[in-house]
Amino acid sequence: MSTAVKIRDPRTYVTPDMWDRQVALLLRNSENTRELAERKFGQAVAYLVTCGENPDLLMGPTHAVDEAWHSFMLDSIHYSHFTNRHFGRYLHHVPELSEGSDSKDGGPLVLERTITAIKAAGFEIDADLWAMVDAADCNQCHAGCHDSPK
């Protein structure tokens, strides 16, 4: 018998003030509306929580989600506090270089694995922000582990 996954709300992982701050930072990009910025940040939080809870799973975001992750990470004091509070460690971001990189674990396979993991973790996926053609060239860290020394 399968058990239903409880739907998790990304907003519960940050304070209302922090949510508003991160959305405001995303609004510096004139292409983002408030609604889109909130969706992007929510999906970034879902992604980060899933990464933090699955340190051995190679995951990667789309460009839309990566924009929110970058923005949060650049607000470094708050990002560091968030990752240390929830995971006891800093979640790294490591861009992948396309030349000479091993693509057997990249692209659509990583994105599909990421979407599956986020759903399994109980978060809703915003399909418009997780389009398969929009994979970013990065993952949560070197060799797929969050606390890698590189």
Short mmCIF file of C-alpha atoms in Angstrom, two decimals:
data_model
loop_
_atom_site.label_atom_id
_atom_site.label_comp_id
_atom_site.label_asym_id
_atom_site.label_seq_id
_atom_site.Cartn_x
_atom_site.Cartn_y
_atom_site.Cartn_z
CA MET A 1 0.00 0.00 0.00
CA SER A 2 1.43 3.38 -0.96
CA THR A 3 1.31 6.30 1.39
CA ALA A 4 0.47 9.79 0.23
CA VAL A 5 3.28 12.31 0.27
CA LYS A 6 2.47 15.34 2.38
CA ILE A 7 2.75 18.50 0.26
CA ARG A 8 5.45 20.78 1.63
CA ASP A 9 5.33 24.55 1.30
CA PRO A 10 8.65 26.24 0.43
CA ARG A 11 7.55 29.32 2.38
CA THR A 12 7.89 27.39 5.64
CA TYR A 13 11.67 27.21 5.18
CA VAL A 14 12.23 30.98 5.36
CA THR A 15 10.70 33.78 7.36
CA PRO A 16 8.12 36.02 5.66
CA ASP A 17 10.69 38.85 5.70
CA MET A 18 13.29 36.63 4.04
CA TRP A 19 10.77 35.52 1.42
CA ASP A 20 9.97 39.15 0.61
CA ARG A 21 13.66 40.06 0.52
CA GLN A 22 14.52 37.29 -1.95
CA VAL A 23 11.53 38.13 -4.15
CA ALA A 24 12.58 41.81 -4.13
CA LEU A 25 16.10 40.80 -5.20
CA LEU A 26 14.66 38.80 -8.09
CA LEU A 27 12.57 41.80 -9.08
CA ARG A 28 15.79 43.64 -9.98
CA ASN A 29 15.47 41.63 -13.20
CA SER A 30 12.84 43.62 -15.09
CA GLU A 31 11.63 40.44 -16.83
CA ASN A 32 10.32 39.12 -13.50
CA THR A 33 6.90 40.04 -12.22
CA ARG A 34 6.26 39.62 -8.49
CA GLU A 35 4.26 36.47 -9.21
CA LEU A 36 7.06 35.00 -11.33
CA ALA A 37 9.73 35.97 -8.79
CA GLU A 38 7.74 34.23 -6.04
CA ARG A 39 7.33 31.11 -8.17
CA LYS A 40 11.06 31.06 -8.99
CA PHE A 41 12.11 31.51 -5.38
CA GLY A 42 9.64 28.87 -4.19
CA GLN A 43 11.00 26.36 -6.68
CA ALA A 44 14.57 27.25 -5.72
CA VAL A 45 13.78 26.58 -2.06
CA ALA A 46 12.14 23.26 -2.97
CA TYR A 47 15.22 22.38 -5.02
CA LEU A 48 17.64 23.34 -2.23
CA VAL A 49 15.72 21.46 0.45
CA THR A 50 15.65 18.38 -1.77
CA CYS A 51 19.39 18.72 -2.46
CA GLY A 52 20.10 19.11 1.25
CA GLU A 53 18.09 16.02 2.09
CA ASN A 54 19.64 13.93 -0.72
CA PRO A 55 23.38 14.66 -0.64
CA ASP A 56 24.30 11.65 -2.78
CA LEU A 57 21.89 12.43 -5.62
CA LEU A 58 23.25 14.42 -8.56
CA MET A 59 20.73 17.17 -9.19
CA GLY A 60 20.61 20.32 -11.27
CA PRO A 61 18.17 23.19 -11.84
CA THR A 62 16.72 24.86 -14.90
CA HIS A 63 17.81 28.38 -15.81
CA ALA A 64 14.69 29.86 -14.18
CA VAL A 65 15.32 28.07 -10.88
CA ASP A 66 19.06 28.71 -11.12
CA GLU A 67 18.38 32.45 -11.37
CA ALA A 68 16.66 32.35 -7.98
CA TRP A 69 19.39 30.14 -6.51
CA HIS A 70 22.08 32.57 -7.72
CA SER A 71 20.21 35.53 -6.32
CA PHE A 72 19.79 33.81 -2.94
CA MET A 73 23.41 32.67 -2.88
CA LEU A 74 24.66 36.18 -3.63
CA ASP A 75 22.78 37.32 -0.54
CA SER A 76 25.48 35.25 1.11
CA ILE A 77 24.88 35.83 4.81
CA HIS A 78 21.22 34.86 4.49
CA TYR A 79 21.94 31.92 2.17
CA SER A 80 24.65 30.58 4.47
CA HIS A 81 22.33 30.89 7.46
CA PHE A 82 19.56 29.09 5.54
CA THR A 83 21.74 26.16 4.48
CA ASN A 84 23.45 25.79 7.86
CA ARG A 85 20.15 26.00 9.73
CA HIS A 86 18.39 23.40 7.62
CA PHE A 87 21.24 21.06 6.65
CA GLY A 88 24.12 21.76 9.03
CA ARG A 89 26.37 22.62 6.10
CA TYR A 90 26.74 24.98 3.17
CA LEU A 91 25.16 23.80 -0.08
CA HIS A 92 27.61 24.59 -2.84
CA HIS A 93 26.87 25.60 -6.42
CA VAL A 94 29.32 24.34 -9.02
CA PRO A 95 28.91 25.32 -12.67
CA GLU A 96 29.70 22.60 -15.16
CA LEU A 97 31.99 23.31 -18.08
CA SER A 98 30.57 21.98 -21.32
CA GLU A 99 33.94 21.34 -22.97
CA GLY A 100 35.40 18.00 -21.96
CA SER A 101 32.78 17.31 -19.34
CA ASP A 102 31.26 13.89 -19.01
CA SER A 103 27.72 14.28 -20.28
CA LYS A 104 26.45 10.82 -19.36
CA ASP A 105 24.90 12.22 -16.16
CA GLY A 106 24.03 15.66 -17.49
CA GLY A 107 21.19 17.41 -19.23
CA PRO A 108 17.76 15.81 -19.38
CA LEU A 109 18.69 12.81 -17.20
CA VAL A 110 19.79 15.03 -14.32
CA LEU A 111 16.79 17.29 -14.79
CA GLU A 112 14.39 14.35 -14.84
CA ARG A 113 16.06 12.93 -11.72
CA THR A 114 15.81 16.35 -10.05
CA ILE A 115 12.10 16.75 -10.81
CA THR A 116 11.39 13.22 -9.57
CA ALA A 117 13.32 13.87 -6.35
CA ILE A 118 11.57 17.18 -5.67
CA LYS A 119 8.18 15.54 -6.16
CA ALA A 120 9.19 12.61 -3.93
CA ALA A 121 10.28 15.11 -1.28
CA GLY A 122 6.71 16.42 -1.25
CA PHE A 123 7.06 19.67 -3.16
CA GLU A 124 4.91 20.67 -6.08
CA ILE A 125 6.68 21.23 -9.38
CA ASP A 126 5.94 24.38 -11.36
CA ALA A 127 6.11 22.76 -14.81
CA ASP A 128 6.67 26.09 -16.55
CA LEU A 129 9.86 26.60 -14.55
CA TRP A 130 11.14 23.04 -15.01
CA ALA A 131 11.01 22.74 -18.81
CA MET A 132 13.40 20.05 -20.03
CA VAL A 133 14.91 22.35 -22.66
CA ASP A 134 15.91 24.82 -19.95
CA ALA A 135 18.54 22.88 -18.00
CA ALA A 136 21.26 25.01 -16.43
CA ASP A 137 24.90 23.95 -16.68
CA CYS A 138 25.42 23.43 -12.97
CA ASN A 139 24.59 21.21 -10.04
CA GLN A 140 24.64 21.50 -6.31
CA CYS A 141 28.37 20.80 -6.11
CA HIS A 142 31.43 19.01 -7.40
CA ALA A 143 30.76 15.35 -8.18
CA GLY A 144 27.19 15.61 -6.97
CA CYS A 145 27.89 15.98 -3.26
CA HIS A 146 26.95 19.08 -1.31
CA ASP A 147 29.97 19.23 0.97
CA SER A 148 32.64 18.42 -1.57
CA PRO A 149 36.08 19.95 -0.93
CA LYS A 150 36.31 21.32 -4.48
#
